[in-house]
CSV table of C-alpha atoms and ligand atoms in Angstrom, one decimal:
chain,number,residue,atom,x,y,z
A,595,UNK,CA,12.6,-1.6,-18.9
A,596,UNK,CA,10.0,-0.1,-20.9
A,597,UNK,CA,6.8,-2.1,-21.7
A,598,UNK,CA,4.8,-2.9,-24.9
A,599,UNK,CA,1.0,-2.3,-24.4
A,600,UNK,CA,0.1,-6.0,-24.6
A,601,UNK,CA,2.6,-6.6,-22.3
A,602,UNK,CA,1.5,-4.0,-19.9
A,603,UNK,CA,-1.7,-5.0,-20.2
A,604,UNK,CA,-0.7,-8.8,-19.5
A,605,UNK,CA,1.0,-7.6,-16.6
A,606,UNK,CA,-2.3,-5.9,-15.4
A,607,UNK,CA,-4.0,-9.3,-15.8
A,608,UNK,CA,-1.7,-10.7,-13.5
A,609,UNK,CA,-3.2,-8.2,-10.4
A,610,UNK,CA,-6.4,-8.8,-11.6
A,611,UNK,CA,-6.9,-5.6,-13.5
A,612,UNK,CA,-9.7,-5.8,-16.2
A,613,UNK,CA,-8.1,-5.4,-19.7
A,614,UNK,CA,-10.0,-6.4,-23.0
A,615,UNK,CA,-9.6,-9.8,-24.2
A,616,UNK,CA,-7.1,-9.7,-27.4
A,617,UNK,CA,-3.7,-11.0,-28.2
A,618,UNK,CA,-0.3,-9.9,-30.1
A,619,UNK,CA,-0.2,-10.4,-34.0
A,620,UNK,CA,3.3,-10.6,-36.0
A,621,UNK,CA,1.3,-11.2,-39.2
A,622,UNK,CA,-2.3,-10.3,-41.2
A,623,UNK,CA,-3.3,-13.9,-41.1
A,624,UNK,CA,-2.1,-14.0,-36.9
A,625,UNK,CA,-4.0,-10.4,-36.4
A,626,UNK,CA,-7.3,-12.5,-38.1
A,627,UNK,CA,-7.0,-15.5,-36.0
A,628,UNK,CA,-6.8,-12.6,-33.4
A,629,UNK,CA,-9.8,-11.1,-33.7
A,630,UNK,CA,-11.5,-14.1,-34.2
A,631,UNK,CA,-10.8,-15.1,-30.4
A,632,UNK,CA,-11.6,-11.7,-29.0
A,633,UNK,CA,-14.8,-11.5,-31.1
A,634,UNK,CA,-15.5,-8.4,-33.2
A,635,UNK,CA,-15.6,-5.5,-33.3
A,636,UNK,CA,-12.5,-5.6,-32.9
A,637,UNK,CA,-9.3,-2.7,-32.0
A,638,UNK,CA,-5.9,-3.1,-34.3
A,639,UNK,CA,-3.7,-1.4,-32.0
A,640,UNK,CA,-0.1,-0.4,-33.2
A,641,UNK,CA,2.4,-1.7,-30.7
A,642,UNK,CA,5.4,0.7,-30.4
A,643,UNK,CA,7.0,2.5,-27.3
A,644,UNK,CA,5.9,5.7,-28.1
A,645,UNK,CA,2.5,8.0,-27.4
A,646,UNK,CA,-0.6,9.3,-30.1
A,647,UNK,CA,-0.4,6.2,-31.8
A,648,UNK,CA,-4.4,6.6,-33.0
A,649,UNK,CA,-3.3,10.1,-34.1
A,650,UNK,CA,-0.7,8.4,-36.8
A,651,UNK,CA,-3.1,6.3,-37.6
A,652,UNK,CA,-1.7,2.9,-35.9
A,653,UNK,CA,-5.2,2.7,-34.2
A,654,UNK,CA,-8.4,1.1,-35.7
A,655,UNK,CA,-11.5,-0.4,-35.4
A,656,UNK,CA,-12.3,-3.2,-37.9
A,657,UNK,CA,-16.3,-5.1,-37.6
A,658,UNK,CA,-15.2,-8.3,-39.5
A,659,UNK,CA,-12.0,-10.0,-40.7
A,660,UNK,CA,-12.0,-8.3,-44.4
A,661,UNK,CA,-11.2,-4.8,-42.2
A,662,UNK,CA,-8.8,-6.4,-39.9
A,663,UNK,CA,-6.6,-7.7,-43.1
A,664,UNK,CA,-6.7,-4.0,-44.6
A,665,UNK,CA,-5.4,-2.1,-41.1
A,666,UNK,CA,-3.3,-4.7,-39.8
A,667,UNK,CA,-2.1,-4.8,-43.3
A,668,UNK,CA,-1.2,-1.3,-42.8
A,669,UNK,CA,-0.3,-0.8,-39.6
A,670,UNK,CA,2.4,-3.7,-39.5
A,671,UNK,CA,5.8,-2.1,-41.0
A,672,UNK,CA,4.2,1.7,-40.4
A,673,UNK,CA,6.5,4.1,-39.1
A,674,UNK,CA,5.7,6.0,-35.8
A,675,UNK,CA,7.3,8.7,-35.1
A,676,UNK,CA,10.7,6.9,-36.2
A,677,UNK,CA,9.5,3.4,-34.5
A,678,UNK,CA,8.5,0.6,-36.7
A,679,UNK,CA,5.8,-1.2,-36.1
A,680,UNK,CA,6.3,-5.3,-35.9
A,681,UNK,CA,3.7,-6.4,-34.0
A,682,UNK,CA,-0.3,-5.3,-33.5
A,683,UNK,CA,-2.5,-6.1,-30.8
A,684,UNK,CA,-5.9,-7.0,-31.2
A,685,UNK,CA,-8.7,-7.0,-28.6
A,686,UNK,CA,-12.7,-7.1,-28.7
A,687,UNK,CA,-13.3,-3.1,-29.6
A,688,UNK,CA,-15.1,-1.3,-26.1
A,689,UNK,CA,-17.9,1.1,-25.5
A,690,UNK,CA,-16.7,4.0,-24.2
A,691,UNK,CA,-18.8,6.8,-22.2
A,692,UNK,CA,-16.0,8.4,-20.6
A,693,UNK,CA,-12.1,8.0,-20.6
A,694,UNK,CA,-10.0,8.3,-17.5
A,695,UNK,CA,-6.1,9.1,-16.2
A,696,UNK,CA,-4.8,7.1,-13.6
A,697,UNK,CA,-1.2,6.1,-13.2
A,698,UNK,CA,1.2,5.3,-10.3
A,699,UNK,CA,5.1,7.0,-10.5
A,700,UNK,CA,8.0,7.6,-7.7
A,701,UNK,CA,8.4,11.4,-6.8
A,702,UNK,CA,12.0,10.8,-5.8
A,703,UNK,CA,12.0,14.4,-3.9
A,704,UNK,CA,8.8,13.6,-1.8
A,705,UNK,CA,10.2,9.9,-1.0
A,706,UNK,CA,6.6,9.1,-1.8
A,707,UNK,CA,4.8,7.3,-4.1
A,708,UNK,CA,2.9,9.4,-6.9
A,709,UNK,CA,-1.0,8.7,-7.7
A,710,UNK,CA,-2.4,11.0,-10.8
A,711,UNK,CA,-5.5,10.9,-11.2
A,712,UNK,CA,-7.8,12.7,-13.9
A,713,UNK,CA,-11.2,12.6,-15.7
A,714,UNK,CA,-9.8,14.2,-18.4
A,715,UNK,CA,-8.3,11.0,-20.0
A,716,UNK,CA,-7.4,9.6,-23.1
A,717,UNK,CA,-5.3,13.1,-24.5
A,718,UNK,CA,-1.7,13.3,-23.4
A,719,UNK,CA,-1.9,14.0,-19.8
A,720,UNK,CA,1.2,16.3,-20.2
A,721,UNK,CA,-1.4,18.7,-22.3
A,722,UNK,CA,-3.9,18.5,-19.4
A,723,UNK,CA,-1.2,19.7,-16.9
A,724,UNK,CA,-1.1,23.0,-19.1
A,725,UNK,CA,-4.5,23.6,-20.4
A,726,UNK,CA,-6.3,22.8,-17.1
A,727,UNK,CA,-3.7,21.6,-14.3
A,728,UNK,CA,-6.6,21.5,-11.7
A,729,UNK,CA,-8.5,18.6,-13.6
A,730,UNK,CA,-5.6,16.3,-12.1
A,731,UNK,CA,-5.5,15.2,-8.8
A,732,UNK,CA,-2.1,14.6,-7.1
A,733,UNK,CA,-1.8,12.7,-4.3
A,734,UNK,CA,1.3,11.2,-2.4
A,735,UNK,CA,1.3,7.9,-0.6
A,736,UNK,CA,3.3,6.9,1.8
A,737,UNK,CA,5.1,3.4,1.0
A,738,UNK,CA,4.6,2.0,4.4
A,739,UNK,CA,1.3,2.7,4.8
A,740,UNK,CA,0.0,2.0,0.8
A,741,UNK,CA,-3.3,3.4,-0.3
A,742,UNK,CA,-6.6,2.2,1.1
A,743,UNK,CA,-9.7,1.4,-0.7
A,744,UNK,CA,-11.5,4.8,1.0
A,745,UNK,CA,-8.6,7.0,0.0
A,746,UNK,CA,-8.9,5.9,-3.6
A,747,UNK,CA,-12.5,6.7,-3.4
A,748,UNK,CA,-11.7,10.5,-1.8
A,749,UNK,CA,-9.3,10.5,-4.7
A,750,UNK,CA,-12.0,9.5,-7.2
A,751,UNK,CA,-14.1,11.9,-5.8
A,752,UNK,CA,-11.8,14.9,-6.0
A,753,UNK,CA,-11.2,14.4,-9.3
A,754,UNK,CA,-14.4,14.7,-10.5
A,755,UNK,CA,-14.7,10.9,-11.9
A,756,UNK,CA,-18.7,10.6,-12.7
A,757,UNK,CA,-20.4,9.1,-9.2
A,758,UNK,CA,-21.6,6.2,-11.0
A,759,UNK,CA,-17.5,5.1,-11.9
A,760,UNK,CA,-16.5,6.2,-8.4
A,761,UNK,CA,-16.0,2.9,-6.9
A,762,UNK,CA,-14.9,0.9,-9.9
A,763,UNK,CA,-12.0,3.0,-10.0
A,764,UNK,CA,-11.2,3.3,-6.7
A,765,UNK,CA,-11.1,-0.6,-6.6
A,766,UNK,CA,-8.7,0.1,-10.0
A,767,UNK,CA,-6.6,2.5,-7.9
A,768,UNK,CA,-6.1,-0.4,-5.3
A,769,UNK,CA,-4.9,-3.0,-7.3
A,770,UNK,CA,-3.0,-0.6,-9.8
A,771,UNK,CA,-1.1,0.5,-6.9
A,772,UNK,CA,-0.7,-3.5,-6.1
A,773,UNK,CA,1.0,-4.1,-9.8
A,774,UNK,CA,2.7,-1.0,-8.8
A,775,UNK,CA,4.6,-2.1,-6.1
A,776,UNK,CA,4.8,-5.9,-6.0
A,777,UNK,CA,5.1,-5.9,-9.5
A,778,UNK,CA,8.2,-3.5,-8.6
A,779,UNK,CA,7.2,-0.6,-11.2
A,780,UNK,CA,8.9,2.8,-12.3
A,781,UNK,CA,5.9,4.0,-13.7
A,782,UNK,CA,2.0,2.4,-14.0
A,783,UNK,CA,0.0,4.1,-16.2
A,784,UNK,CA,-3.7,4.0,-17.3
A,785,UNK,CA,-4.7,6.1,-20.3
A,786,UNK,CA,-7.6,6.1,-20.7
A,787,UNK,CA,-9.0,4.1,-18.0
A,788,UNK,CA,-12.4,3.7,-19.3
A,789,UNK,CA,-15.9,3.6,-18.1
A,790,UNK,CA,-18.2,1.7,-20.3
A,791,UNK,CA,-22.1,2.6,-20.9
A,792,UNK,CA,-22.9,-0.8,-18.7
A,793,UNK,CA,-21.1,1.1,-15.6
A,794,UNK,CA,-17.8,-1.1,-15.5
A,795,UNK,CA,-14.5,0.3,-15.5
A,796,UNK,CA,-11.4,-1.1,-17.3
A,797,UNK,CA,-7.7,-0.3,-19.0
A,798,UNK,CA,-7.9,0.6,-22.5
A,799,UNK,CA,-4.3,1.2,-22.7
A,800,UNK,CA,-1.0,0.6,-20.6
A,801,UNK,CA,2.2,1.9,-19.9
A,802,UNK,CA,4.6,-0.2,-17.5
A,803,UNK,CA,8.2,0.7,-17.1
A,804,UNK,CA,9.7,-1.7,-14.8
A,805,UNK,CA,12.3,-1.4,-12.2
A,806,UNK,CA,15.6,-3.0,-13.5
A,807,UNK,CA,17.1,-3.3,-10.1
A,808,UNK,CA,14.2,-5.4,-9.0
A,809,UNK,CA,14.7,-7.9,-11.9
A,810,UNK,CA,16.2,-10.4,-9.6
A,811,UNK,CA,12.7,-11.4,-7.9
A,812,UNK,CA,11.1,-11.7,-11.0
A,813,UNK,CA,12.7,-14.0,-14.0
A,814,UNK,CA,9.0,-13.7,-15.7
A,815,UNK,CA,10.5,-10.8,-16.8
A,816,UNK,CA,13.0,-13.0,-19.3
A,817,UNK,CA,10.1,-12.6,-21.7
A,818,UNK,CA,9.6,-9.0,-21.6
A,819,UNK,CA,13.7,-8.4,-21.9
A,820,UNK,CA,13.1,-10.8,-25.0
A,821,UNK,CA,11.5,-8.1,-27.1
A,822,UNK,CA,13.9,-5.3,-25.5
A,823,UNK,CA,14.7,-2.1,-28.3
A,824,UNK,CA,18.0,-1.1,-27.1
A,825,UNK,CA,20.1,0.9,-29.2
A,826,UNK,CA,23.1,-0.5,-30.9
A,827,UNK,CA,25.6,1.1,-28.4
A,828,UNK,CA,23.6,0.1,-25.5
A,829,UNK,CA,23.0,-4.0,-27.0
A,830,UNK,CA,26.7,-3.7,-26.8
A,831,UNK,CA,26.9,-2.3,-23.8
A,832,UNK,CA,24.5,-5.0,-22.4
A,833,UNK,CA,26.8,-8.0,-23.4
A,834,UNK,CA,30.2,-6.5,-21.5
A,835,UNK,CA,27.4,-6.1,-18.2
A,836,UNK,CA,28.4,-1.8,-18.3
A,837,UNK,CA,26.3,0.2,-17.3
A,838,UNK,CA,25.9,2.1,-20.6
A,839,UNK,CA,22.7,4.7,-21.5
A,840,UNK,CA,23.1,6.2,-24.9
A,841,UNK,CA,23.0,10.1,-25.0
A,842,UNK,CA,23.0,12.2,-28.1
A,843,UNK,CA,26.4,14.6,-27.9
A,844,UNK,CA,29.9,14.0,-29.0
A,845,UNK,CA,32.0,13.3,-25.7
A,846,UNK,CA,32.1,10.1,-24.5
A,847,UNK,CA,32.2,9.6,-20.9
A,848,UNK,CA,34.0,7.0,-18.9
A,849,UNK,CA,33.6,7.3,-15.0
A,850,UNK,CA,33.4,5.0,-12.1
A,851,UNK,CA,30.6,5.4,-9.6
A,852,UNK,CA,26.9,6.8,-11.0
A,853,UNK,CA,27.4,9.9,-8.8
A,854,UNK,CA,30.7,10.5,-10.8
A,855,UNK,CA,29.2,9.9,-14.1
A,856,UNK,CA,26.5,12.1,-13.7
A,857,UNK,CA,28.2,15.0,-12.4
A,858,UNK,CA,31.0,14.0,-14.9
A,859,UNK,CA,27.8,14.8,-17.6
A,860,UNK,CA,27.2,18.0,-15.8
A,861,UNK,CA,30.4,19.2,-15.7
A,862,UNK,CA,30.5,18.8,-19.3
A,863,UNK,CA,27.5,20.7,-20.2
A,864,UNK,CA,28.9,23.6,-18.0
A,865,UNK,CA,32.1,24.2,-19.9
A,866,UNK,CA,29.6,24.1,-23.2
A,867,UNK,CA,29.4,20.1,-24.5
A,868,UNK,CA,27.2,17.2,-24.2
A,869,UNK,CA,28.0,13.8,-23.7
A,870,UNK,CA,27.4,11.0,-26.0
A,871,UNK,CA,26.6,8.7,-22.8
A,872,UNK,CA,26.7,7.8,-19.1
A,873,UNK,CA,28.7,5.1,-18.2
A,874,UNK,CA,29.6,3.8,-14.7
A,875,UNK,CA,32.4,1.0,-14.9
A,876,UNK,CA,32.0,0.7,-11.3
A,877,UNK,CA,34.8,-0.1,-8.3
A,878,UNK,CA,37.6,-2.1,-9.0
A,879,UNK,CA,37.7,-1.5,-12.9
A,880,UNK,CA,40.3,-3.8,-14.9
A,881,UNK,CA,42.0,-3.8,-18.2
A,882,UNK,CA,38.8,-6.2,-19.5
A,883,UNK,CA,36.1,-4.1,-18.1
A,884,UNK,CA,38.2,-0.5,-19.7
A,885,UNK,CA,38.4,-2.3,-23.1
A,886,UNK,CA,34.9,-2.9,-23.2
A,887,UNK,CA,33.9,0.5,-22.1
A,888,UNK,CA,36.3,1.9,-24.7
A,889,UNK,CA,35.0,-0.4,-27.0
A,890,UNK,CA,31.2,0.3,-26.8
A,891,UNK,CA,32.6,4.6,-26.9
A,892,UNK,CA,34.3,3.8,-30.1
A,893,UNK,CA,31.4,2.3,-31.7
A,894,UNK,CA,29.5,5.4,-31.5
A,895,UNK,CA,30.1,7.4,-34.6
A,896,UNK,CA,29.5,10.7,-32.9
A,897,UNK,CA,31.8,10.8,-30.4
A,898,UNK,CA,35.0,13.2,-31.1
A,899,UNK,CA,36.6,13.4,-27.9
A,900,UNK,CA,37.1,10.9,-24.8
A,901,UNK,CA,36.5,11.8,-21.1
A,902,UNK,CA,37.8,9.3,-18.9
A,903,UNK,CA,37.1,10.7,-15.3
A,904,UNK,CA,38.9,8.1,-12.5
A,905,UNK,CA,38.2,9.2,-8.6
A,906,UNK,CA,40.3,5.8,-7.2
A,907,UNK,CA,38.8,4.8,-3.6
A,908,UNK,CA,38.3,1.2,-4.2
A,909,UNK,CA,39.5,1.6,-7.5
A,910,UNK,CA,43.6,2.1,-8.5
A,911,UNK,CA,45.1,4.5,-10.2
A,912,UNK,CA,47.6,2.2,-11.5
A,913,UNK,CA,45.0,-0.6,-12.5
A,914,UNK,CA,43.2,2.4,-14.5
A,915,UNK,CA,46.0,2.7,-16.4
A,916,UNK,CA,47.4,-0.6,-16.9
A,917,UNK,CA,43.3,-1.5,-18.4
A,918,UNK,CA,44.0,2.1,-20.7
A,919,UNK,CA,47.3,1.3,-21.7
A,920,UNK,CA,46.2,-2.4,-22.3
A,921,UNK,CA,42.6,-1.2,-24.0
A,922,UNK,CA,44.9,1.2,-26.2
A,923,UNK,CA,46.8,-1.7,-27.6
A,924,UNK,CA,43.3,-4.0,-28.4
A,925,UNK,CA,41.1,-1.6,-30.0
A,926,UNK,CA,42.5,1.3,-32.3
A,927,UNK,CA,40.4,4.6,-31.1
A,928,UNK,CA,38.6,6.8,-33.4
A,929,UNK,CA,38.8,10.0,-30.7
A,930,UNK,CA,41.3,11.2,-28.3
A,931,UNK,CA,41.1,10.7,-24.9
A,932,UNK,CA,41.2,13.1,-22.0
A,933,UNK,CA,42.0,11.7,-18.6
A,934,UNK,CA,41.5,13.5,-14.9
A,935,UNK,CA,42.9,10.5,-12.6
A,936,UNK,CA,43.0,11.3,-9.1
A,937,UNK,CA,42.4,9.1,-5.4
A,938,UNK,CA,44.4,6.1,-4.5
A,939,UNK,CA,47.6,5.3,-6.7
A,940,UNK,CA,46.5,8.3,-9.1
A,941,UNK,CA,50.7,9.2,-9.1
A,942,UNK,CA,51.6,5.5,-9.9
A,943,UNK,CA,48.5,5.9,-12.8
A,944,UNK,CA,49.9,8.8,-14.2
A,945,UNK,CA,53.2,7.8,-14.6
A,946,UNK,CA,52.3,4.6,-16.1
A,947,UNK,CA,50.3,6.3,-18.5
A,948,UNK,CA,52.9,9.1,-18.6
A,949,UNK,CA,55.6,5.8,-19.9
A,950,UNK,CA,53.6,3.8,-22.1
A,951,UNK,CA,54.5,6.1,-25.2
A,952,UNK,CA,51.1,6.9,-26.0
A,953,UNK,CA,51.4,10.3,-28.1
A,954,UNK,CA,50.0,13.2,-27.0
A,955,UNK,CA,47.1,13.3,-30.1
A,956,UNK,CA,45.6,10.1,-28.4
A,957,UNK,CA,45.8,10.7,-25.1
A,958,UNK,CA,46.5,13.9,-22.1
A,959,UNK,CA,46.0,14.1,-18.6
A,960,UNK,CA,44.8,17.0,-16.6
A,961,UNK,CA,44.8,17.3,-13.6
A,962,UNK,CA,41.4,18.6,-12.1
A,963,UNK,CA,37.9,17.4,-13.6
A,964,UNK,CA,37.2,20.8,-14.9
A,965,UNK,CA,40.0,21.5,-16.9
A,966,UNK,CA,39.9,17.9,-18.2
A,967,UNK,CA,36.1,18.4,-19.2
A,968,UNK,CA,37.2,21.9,-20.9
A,969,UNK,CA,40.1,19.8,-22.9
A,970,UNK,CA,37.3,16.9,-24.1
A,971,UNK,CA,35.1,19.7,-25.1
A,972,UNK,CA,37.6,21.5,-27.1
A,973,UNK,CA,38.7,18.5,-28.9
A,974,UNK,CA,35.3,17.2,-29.4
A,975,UNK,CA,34.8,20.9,-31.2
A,976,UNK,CA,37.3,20.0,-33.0
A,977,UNK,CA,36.7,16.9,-34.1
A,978,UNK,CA,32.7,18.0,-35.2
A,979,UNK,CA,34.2,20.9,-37.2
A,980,UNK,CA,36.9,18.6,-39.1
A,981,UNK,CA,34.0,16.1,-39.5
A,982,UNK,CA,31.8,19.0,-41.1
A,983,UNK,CA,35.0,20.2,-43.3
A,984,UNK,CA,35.2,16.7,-44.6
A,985,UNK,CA,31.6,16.3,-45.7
A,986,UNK,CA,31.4,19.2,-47.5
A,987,UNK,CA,34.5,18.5,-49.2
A,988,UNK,CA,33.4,15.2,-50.5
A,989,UNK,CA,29.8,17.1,-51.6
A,990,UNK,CA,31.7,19.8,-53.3
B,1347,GDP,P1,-2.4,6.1,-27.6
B,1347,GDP,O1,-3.1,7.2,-28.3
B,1347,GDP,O2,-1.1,5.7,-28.3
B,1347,GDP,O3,-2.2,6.3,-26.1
B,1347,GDP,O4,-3.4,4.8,-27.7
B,1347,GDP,P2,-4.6,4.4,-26.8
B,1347,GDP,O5,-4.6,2.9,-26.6
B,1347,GDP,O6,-4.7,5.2,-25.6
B,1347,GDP,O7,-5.9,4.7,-27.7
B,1347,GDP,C1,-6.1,6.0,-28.2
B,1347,GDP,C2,-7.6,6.2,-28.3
B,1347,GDP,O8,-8.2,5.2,-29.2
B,1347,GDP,C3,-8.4,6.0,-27.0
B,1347,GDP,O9,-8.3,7.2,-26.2
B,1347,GDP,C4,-9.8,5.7,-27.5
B,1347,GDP,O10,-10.5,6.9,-27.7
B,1347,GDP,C5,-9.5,5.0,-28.8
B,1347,GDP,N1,-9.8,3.5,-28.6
B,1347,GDP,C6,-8.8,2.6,-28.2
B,1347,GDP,N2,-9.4,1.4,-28.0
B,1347,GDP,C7,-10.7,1.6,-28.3
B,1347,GDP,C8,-11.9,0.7,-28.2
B,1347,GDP,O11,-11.8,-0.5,-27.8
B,1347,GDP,N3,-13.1,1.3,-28.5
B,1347,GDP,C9,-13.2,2.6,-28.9
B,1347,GDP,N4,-14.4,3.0,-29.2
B,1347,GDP,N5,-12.2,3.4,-29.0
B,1347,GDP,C10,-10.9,2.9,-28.6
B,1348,MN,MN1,-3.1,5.9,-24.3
């Protein structure tokens, strides 16, 4: 789960991470009463999940509350880069002599955690990693063993952070990798980390992603899932508890176990498709849980073709195909489907499925997961070209 700034930075605050005083603003009058508390000058800050928000302009300094009326004015309802804006933050506006890069990730590969550290902050660090990829400094950490206050300072050091800032971040480092990994983060981000003209270091900005499967030890997070910008498909999703992530093709994928439904997406992007989504219905799938998964597929208005890709350990081939047949007969489908069922009861599956008197438009079975991905691709061709035909009919 993604965070807003203000709620990264409130997260910060809770390890003890300087941020500026401020606080969220759904209206001009609320962004006032804002500034008013964090005393001016004051920042209007743009709160959307997306980067460059000073570049679009969703970023501005106001001295007293005549300027904070005009820019939150403006700023509330802007579009960024196709996210509008419904809320501003507003904190007491910093003196900056130098702006930082500091943020904590997981490099899966190295089994590690991730520390970047730069004093080239406050640009996209994606453009530093091009233009000058030695002004970052990359350093694993061990889980068990964390990072130590001396490390972050060798870190500090070897990034070229200016020797008066040295140990204000390094003490940043420490408790940013604390919020890191009690506050059980994908990503903890710092950009820029600032160092002001009076020597102290602090977080300008934040970007939190937190660790879904540790939401369990942390019901604070109730708030933050409050303010939550799924997608429509994946709301959906959400309420039949699938585990759904939107993608942007035109197959829709149906598979249970994540290691099936990601190599279910690869296979499809071999034979020349994409897939509209992941989705893992798990072990055990029932006539319910296939309904809903066919359910959120169907509400997606670009999907053409169906791929429903069934390896049956725990899971039945027959129970896979009374929950089709039965999901068949509750929601009417806008696409084919395409089925590979193999594993336990897969012969008992495909006969049921073989019996049921579904025609062959709505529904084929193949038996390998290759040829089944080449079917869904073909007929999700087939579908985008008819889709096209129709379009420019009714324009002609
Ligand atoms: P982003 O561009 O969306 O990542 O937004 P940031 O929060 O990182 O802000 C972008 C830039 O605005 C920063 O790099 C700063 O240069 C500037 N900025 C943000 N807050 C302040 C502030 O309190 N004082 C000053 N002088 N500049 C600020
Ligand atoms: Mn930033």
């Amino acid at each position: 789960m993604d965070l807003f700034e203000y709620q990264g930075k409130q997260y910060f605050a809770r390890y003890d991470i300087p941020v500026s005083p401020g606080d969220v603003a759904y209206t001009v009058d609320e962004a006032v009463a804002a500034a008013e508390m964090a005393g001016y000058p004051v920042v209007v800050k743009a709160q959307v999940q997306v980067g460059g928000r000073g570049k679009a302009g969703g970023i501005k300094l106001a001295d007293n509350a005549d300027e904070v009326r005009l820019h939150a004015g403006n700023i509330l309802g802007m579009d960024i880069k196709g996210h509008l804006v419904k809320r501003v933050w507003v904190e007491h506006a910093s003196d900056i002599s130098k702006e930082y890069y500091a943020s904590y990730s997981l490099d899966r590969g190295a089994k590690k955690h991730l520390l970047m550290l730069s004093a080239e902050g406050g640009v996209e660090i994606e453009a530093v990693a091009v233009s000058n990829p030695d002004a970052i400094v990359l350093l694993h950490i061990d889980p068990v063993d964390g990072i130590s206050l001396a490390t972050a300072r060798d870190a500090a050091v070897r990034a070229d952070i200016d020797a008066e800032a040295v140990d204000g971040v390094a003490e940043m480092l420490v408790k940013l990798y604390d919020c890191f990994t009690r506050g059980d983060c994908d990503l903890a981000e710092i950009n820029p980390l600032i160092l002001r003209p009076d020597g102290g270091v602090h977080a300008l900005d934040a970007k939190v992603s937190l660790d879904n499967n540790a939401a369990f030890r942390h019901p604070e997070w109730d708030e933050f899932r409050a303010t939550e910008e799924l997608d429509e498909r994946e709301q959906l999703a959400r309420t039949h508890d699938l585990q759904y992530i939107g993608l942007e093709g035109s197959v829709g994928i149906i598979a249970n176990g994540a290691g099936l439904a990601m190599s279910t997406l690869d296979v499809v992007n071999q034979v020349g498709g994409a897939a509209s989504n992941f989705l893992d219905i798990g072990g055990g799938a029932n006539a319910d849980m296939m309904t809903a998964a066919l359910e959120v597929i169907n509400s997606d208005q670009s999907v053409k073709s169906i791929f429903i890709n069934i390896f049956g350990g725990i899971t039945r081939g027959e129970e896979v195909a009374k929950g089709i047949v039965e999901a068949l007969r509750r929601v009417e489908l806008r696409a084919p489907i395409v089925i590979r069922l193999d594993g336990t009861n897969a012969e008992e599956g495909r006969s049921i499925l073989a019996n049921a008197g579904i025609p062959e438009s709505k529904l084929t079975s193949k038996p390998t997961m290759l040829e089944a991905a080449r079917a869904a691709v073909a007929l999700a061709k087939l579908g985008e070209a008819s889709a096209e035909l129709s379009t420019n009919e009714r324009s002609n």
